[in-house]
mmCIF file of C-alpha atoms in Angstrom:
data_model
loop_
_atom_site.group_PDB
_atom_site.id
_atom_site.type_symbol
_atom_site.label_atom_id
_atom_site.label_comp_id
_atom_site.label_asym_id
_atom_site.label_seq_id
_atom_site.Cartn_x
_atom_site.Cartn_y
_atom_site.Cartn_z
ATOM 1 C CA UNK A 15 -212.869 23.051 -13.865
ATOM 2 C CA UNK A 16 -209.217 23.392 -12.835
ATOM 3 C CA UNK A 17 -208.222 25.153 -15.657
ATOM 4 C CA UNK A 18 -209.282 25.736 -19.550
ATOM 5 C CA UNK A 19 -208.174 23.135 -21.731
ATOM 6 C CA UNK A 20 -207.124 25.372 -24.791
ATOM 7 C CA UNK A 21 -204.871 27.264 -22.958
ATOM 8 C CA UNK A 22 -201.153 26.769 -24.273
ATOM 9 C CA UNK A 23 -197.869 26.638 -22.422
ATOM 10 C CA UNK A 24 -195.942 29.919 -22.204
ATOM 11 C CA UNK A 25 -191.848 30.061 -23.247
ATOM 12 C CA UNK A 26 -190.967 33.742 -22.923
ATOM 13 C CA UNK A 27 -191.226 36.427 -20.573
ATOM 14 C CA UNK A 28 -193.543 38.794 -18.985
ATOM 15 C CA UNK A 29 -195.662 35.765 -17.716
ATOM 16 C CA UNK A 30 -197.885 37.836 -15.583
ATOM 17 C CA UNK A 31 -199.240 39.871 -18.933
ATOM 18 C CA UNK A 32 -199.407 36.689 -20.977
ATOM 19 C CA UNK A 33 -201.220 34.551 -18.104
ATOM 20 C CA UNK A 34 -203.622 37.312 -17.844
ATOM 21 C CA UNK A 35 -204.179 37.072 -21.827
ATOM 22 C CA UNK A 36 -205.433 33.742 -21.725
ATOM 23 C CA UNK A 37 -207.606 33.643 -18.916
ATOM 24 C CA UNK A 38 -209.200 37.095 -20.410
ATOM 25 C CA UNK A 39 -209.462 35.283 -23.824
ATOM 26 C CA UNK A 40 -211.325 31.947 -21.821
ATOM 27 C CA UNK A 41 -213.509 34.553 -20.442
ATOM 28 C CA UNK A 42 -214.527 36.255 -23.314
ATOM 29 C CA UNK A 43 -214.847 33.389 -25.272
ATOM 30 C CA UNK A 44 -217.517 31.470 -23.047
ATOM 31 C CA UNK A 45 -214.641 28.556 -22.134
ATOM 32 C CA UNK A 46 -214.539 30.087 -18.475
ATOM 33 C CA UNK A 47 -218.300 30.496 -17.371
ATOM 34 C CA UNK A 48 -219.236 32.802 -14.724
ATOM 35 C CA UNK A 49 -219.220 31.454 -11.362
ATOM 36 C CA UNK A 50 -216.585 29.072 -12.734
ATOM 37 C CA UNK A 51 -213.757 28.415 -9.970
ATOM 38 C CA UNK A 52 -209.681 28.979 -10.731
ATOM 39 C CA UNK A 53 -207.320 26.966 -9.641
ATOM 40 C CA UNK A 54 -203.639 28.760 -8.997
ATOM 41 C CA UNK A 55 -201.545 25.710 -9.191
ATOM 42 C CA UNK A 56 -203.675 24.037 -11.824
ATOM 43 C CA UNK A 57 -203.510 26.958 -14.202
ATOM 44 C CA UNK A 58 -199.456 27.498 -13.512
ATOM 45 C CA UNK A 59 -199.033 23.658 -14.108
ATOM 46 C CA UNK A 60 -200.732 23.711 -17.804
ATOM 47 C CA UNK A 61 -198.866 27.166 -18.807
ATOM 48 C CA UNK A 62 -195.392 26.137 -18.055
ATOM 49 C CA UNK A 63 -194.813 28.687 -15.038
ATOM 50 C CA UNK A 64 -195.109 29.300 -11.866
ATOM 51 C CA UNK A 65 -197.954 30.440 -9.431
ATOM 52 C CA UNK A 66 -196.430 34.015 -9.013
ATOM 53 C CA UNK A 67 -197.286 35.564 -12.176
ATOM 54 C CA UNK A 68 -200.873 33.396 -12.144
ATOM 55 C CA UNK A 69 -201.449 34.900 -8.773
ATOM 56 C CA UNK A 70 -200.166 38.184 -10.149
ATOM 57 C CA UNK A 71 -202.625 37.659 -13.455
ATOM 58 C CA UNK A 72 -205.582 36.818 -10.702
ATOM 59 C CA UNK A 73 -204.993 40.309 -9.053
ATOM 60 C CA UNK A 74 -204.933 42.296 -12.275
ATOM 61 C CA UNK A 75 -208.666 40.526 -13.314
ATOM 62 C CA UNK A 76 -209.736 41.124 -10.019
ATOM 63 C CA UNK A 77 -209.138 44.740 -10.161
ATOM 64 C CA UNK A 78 -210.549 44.504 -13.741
ATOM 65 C CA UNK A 79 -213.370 43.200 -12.244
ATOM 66 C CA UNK A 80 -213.567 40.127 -14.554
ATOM 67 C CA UNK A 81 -213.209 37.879 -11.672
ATOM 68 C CA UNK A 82 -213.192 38.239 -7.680
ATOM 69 C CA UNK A 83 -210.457 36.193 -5.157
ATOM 70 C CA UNK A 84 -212.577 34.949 -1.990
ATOM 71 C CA UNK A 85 -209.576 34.579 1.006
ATOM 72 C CA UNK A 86 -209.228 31.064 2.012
ATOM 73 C CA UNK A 87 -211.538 30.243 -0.962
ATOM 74 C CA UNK A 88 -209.518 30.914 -4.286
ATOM 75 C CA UNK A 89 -211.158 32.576 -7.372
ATOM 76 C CA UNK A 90 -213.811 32.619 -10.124
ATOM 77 C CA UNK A 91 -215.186 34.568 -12.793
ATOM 78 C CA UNK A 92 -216.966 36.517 -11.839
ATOM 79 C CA UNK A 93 -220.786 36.484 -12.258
ATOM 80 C CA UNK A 94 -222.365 40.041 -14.198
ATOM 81 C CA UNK A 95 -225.583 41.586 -12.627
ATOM 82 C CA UNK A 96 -228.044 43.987 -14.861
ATOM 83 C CA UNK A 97 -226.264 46.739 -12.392
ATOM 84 C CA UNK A 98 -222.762 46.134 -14.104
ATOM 85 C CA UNK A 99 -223.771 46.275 -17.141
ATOM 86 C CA UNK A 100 -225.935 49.192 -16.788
ATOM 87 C CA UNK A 101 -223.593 51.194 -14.874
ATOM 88 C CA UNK A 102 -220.722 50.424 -17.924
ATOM 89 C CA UNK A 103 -222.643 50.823 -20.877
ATOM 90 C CA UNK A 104 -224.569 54.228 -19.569
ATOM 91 C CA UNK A 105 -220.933 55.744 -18.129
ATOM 92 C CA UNK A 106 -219.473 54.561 -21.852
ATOM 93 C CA UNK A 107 -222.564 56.466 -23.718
ATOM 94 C CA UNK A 108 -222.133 59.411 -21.700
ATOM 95 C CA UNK A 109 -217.859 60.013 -22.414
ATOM 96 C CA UNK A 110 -217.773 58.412 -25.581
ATOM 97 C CA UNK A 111 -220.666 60.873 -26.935
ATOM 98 C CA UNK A 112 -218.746 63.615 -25.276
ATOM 99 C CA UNK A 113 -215.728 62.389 -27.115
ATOM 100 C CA UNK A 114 -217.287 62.194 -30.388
ATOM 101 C CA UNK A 115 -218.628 65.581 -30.339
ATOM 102 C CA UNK A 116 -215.172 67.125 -29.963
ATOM 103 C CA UNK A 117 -213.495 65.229 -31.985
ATOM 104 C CA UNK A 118 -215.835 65.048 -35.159
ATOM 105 C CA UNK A 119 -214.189 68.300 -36.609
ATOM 106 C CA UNK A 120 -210.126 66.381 -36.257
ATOM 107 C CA UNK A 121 -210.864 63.482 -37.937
ATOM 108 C CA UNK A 122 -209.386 62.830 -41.209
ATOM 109 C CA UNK A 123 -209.274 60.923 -44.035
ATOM 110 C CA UNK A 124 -206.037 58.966 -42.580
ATOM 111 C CA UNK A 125 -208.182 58.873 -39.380
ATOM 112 C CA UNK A 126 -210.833 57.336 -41.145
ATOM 113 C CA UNK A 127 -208.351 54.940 -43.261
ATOM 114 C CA UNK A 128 -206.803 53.894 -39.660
ATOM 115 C CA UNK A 129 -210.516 53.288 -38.579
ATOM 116 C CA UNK A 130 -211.676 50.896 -41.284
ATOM 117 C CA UNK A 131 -208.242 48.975 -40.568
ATOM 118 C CA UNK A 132 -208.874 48.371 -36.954
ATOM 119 C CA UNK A 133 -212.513 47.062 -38.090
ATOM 120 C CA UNK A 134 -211.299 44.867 -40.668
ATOM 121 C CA UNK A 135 -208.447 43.327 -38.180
ATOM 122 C CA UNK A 136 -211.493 42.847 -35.521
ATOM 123 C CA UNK A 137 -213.157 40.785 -38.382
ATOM 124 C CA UNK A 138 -210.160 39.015 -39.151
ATOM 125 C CA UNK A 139 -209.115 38.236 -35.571
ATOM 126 C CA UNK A 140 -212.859 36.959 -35.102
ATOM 127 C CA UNK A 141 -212.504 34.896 -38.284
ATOM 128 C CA UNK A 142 -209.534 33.115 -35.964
ATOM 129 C CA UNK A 143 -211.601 32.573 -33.344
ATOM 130 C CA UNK A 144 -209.022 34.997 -31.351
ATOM 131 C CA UNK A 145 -211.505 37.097 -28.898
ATOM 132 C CA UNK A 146 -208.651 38.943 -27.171
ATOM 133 C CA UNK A 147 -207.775 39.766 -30.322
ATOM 134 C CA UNK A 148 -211.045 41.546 -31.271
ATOM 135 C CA UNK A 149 -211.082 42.993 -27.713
ATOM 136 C CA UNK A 150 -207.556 44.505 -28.330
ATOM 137 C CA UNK A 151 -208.559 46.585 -31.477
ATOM 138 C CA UNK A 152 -211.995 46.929 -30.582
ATOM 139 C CA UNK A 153 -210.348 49.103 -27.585
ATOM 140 C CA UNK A 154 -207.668 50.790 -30.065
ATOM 141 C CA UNK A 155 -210.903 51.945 -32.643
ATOM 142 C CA UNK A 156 -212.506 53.561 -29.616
ATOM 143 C CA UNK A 157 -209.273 55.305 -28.028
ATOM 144 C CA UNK A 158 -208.528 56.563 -31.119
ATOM 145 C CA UNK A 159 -211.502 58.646 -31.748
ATOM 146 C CA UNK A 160 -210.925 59.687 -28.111
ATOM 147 C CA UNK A 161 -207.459 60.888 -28.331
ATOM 148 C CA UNK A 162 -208.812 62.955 -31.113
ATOM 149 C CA UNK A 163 -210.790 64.685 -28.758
ATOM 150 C CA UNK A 164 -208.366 67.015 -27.851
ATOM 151 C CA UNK A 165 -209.488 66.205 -24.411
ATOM 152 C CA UNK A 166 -206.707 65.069 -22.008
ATOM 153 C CA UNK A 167 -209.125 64.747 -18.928
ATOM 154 C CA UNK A 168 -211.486 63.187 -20.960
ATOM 155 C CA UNK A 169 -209.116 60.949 -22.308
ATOM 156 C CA UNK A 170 -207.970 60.310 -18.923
ATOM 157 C CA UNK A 171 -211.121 59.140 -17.327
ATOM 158 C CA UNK A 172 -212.141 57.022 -20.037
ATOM 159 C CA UNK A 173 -208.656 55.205 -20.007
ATOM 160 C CA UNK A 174 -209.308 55.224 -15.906
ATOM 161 C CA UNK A 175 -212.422 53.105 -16.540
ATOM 162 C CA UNK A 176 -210.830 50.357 -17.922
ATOM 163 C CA UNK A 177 -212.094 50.500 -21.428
ATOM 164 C CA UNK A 178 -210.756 46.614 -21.975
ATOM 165 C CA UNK A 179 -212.776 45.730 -19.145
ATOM 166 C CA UNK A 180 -216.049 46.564 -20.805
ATOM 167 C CA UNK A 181 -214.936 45.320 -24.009
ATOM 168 C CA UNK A 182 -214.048 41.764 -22.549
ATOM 169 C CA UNK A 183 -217.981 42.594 -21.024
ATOM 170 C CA UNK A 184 -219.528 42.988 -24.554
ATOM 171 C CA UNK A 185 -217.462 39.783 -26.289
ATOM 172 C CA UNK A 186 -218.442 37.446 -23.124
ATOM 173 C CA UNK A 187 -222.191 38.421 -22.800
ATOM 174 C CA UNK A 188 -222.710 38.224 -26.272
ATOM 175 C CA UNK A 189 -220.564 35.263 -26.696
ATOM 176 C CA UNK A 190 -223.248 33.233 -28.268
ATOM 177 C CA UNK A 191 -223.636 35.753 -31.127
ATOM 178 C CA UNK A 192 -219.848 35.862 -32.237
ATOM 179 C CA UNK A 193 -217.213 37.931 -32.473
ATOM 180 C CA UNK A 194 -217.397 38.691 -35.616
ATOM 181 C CA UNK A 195 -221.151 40.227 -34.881
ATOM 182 C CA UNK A 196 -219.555 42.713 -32.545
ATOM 183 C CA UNK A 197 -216.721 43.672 -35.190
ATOM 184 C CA UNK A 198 -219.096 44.426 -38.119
ATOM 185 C CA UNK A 199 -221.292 46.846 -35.123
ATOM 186 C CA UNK A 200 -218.407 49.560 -35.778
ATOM 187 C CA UNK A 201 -219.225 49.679 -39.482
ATOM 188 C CA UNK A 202 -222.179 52.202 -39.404
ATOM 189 C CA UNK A 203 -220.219 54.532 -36.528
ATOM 190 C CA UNK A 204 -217.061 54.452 -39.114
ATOM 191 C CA UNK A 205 -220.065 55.808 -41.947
ATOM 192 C CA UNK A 206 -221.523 58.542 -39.342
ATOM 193 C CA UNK A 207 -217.851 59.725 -38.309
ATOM 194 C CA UNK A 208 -217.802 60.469 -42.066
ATOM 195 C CA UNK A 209 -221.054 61.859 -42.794
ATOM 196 C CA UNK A 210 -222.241 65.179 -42.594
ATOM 197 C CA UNK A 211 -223.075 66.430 -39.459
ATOM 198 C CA UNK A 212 -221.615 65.934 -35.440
ATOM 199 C CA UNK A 213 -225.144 65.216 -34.200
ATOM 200 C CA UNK A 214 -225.888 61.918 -36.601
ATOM 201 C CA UNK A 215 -221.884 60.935 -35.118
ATOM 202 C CA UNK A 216 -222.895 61.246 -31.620
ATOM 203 C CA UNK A 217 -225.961 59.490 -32.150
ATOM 204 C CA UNK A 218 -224.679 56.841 -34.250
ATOM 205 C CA UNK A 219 -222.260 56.775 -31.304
ATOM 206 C CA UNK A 220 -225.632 56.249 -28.525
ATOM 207 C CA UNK A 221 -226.911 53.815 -31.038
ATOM 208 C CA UNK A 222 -223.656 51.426 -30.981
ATOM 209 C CA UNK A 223 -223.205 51.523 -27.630
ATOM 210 C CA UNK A 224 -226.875 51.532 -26.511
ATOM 211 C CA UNK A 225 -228.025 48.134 -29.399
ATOM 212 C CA UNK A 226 -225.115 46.018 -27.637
ATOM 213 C CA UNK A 227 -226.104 47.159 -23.945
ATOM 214 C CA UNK A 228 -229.513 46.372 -24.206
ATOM 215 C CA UNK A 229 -228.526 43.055 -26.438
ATOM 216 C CA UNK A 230 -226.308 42.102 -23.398
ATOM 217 C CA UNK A 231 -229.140 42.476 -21.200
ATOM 218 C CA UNK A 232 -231.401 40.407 -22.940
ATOM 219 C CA UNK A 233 -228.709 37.863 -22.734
ATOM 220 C CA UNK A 234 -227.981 38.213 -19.186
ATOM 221 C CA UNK A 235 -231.857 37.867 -18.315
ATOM 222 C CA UNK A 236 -232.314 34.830 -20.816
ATOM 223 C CA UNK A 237 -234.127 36.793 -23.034
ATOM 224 C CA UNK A 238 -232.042 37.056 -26.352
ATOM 225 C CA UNK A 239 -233.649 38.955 -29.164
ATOM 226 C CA UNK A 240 -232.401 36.324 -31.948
ATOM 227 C CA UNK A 241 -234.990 38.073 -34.709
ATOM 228 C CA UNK A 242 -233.399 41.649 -34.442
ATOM 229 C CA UNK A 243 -229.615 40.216 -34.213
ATOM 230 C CA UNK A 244 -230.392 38.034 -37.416
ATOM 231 C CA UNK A 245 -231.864 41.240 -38.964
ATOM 232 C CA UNK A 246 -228.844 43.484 -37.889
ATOM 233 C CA UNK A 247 -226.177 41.142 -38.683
ATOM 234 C CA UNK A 248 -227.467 40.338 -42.107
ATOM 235 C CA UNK A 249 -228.108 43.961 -42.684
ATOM 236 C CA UNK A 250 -223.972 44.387 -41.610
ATOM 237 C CA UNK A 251 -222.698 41.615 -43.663
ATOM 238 C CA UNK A 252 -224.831 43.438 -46.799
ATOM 239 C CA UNK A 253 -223.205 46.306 -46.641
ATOM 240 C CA UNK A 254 -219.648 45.003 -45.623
#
C-alpha cells in the first residue's frame, strides 16, 4: 500500500507534526498493518506537501518506535513482538504505581472533575472514530495523575518513555476491540483514585494496566479472550 486512503490533504503549517498525526492515527486504527511498507513520495503526494516534513514525520515514528526506516529500503510499521509489549506494559506498572502512591493524598475533587472529563472526551473521540484523539487524552488522564506526584524525576522518566508511544501500542493491538473499550478501562481507576485507601488506587492502577497488557498479548499471539472482553465491557457500559 502506497499510502492510507483516508488520509486528508494538509493546508496549514507545521506539516511535520500534522503528517506524523495521520500516519499515527492509520496505525492505531488498524488502516496501516504491521509490516505494511511507506512510501515517502506517495504519502507527500496525497497530503498536499512535500517529502521533507514526511521524511521528518518518518524519523519522529521511528524514534517512537512505531515504525523502523531500512536504508536503501524505505519504511514500515513496524511489527510488535511479546518482548515490546512486555517490556512497556511492566516498565508502565512499575512508575505509574509509584506515581499513584504519591499522588493519592493531592488529588482533589477538581482533580477528579478534570479526570472524568478526559474519560468522557476519550469516549467521545472514540464515538468519532478519531483514535489519535483517544490516544491524546488517554496520555493527558495519565500525566495528570503523574504531575500530581510531586515527583519531578518521576515525572521525568515517565515523559522520557514516550507515554504516547505505548498508548498508540494499546489502541493498535487492541484495535479489533474499539476505542471506545479502552476509554471506558479508566472508569474503575477514576472510582479507586476516589475511594478510600492508596493501596486499592495502586492496585486498581496494576489492574488497568496489567487487563490491557495481557489482552494485547492474547491478541498479538492470536489468542483473543472475546468471553472476558464481552464480560468487562458490558460490565463498563453498566456502570457508565
Amino acid at each position: 500500500m502506497d499510502a492510507p486512503t483516508n488520509m486528508k490533504p494538509l493546508a496549514t503549517a507545521s506539516y511535520r507534526q500534522m503528517v506524523g498525526e495521520q500516519l499515527r492515527a492509520a496505525i492505531a486504527s488498524g488502516e496501516l498493518a504491521a509490516g505494511e511498507r511507506l512510501n515517502e513520495v506517495a504519502v507527500a503526494k496525497q497530503l498536499g506537501v512535500s517529502p521533507t516534513p514526511v521524511r521528518e514525520a518518518f524519523r519522529d515514528l521511528e524514534q517512537a518506535g512505531l515504525i523502523e526506516v531500512v536504508p536503501y529500503r524505505g519504511a514500515r510499521v513496524r511489527p510488535l513482538t511479546e518482548r515490546d509489549l512486555s517490556e512497556i506494559y511492566s516498565l508502565r506498572a512499575h512508575l505509574e504505581q509509584m506515581g499513584i502512591r504519591l499522588a493519592y493524598s493531592r488529588l482533589g475533587e477538581s482533580d477528579f472533575e478534570e479526570l472524568a472529563g478526559l474519560i468522557r472526551e476519550m469516549e467521545q473521540c472514540a464515538r468519532n472514530d478519531d483514535p489519535s484523539g483517544v490516544v491524546r487524552h488517554d496520555v493527558a488522564f495519565h500525566r495528570l495523575i503523574m504531575a500530581r506526584s510531586d515527583h519531578s524525576l518521576l515525572l521525568k522518566t515517565w515523559e522520557q518513555i514516550h507515554p504516547s508511544r505505548w498508548t498508540y501500542v494499546t489502541v493498535r493491538v487492541l484495535a479489533n476491540r474499539g476505542p471506545l473499550y479502552i476509554a471506558q478501562r479508566h472508569w474503575p481507576l477514576l472510582e479507586a483514585l476516589r475511594g478510600p485507601s492508596p493501596e486499592l488506587a495502586v492496585d486498581a492502577a496494576a489492574k488497568h494496566i496489567e487487563l490491557v497488557g495481557d489482552e494485547a498479548m492474547q491478541v498479538l499471539r492470536g489468542k483473543p479472550d472475546e468471553e472476558k472482553h464481552d464480560s468487562d465491557a458490558s460490565e463498563a457500559l453498566g456502570k457508565h
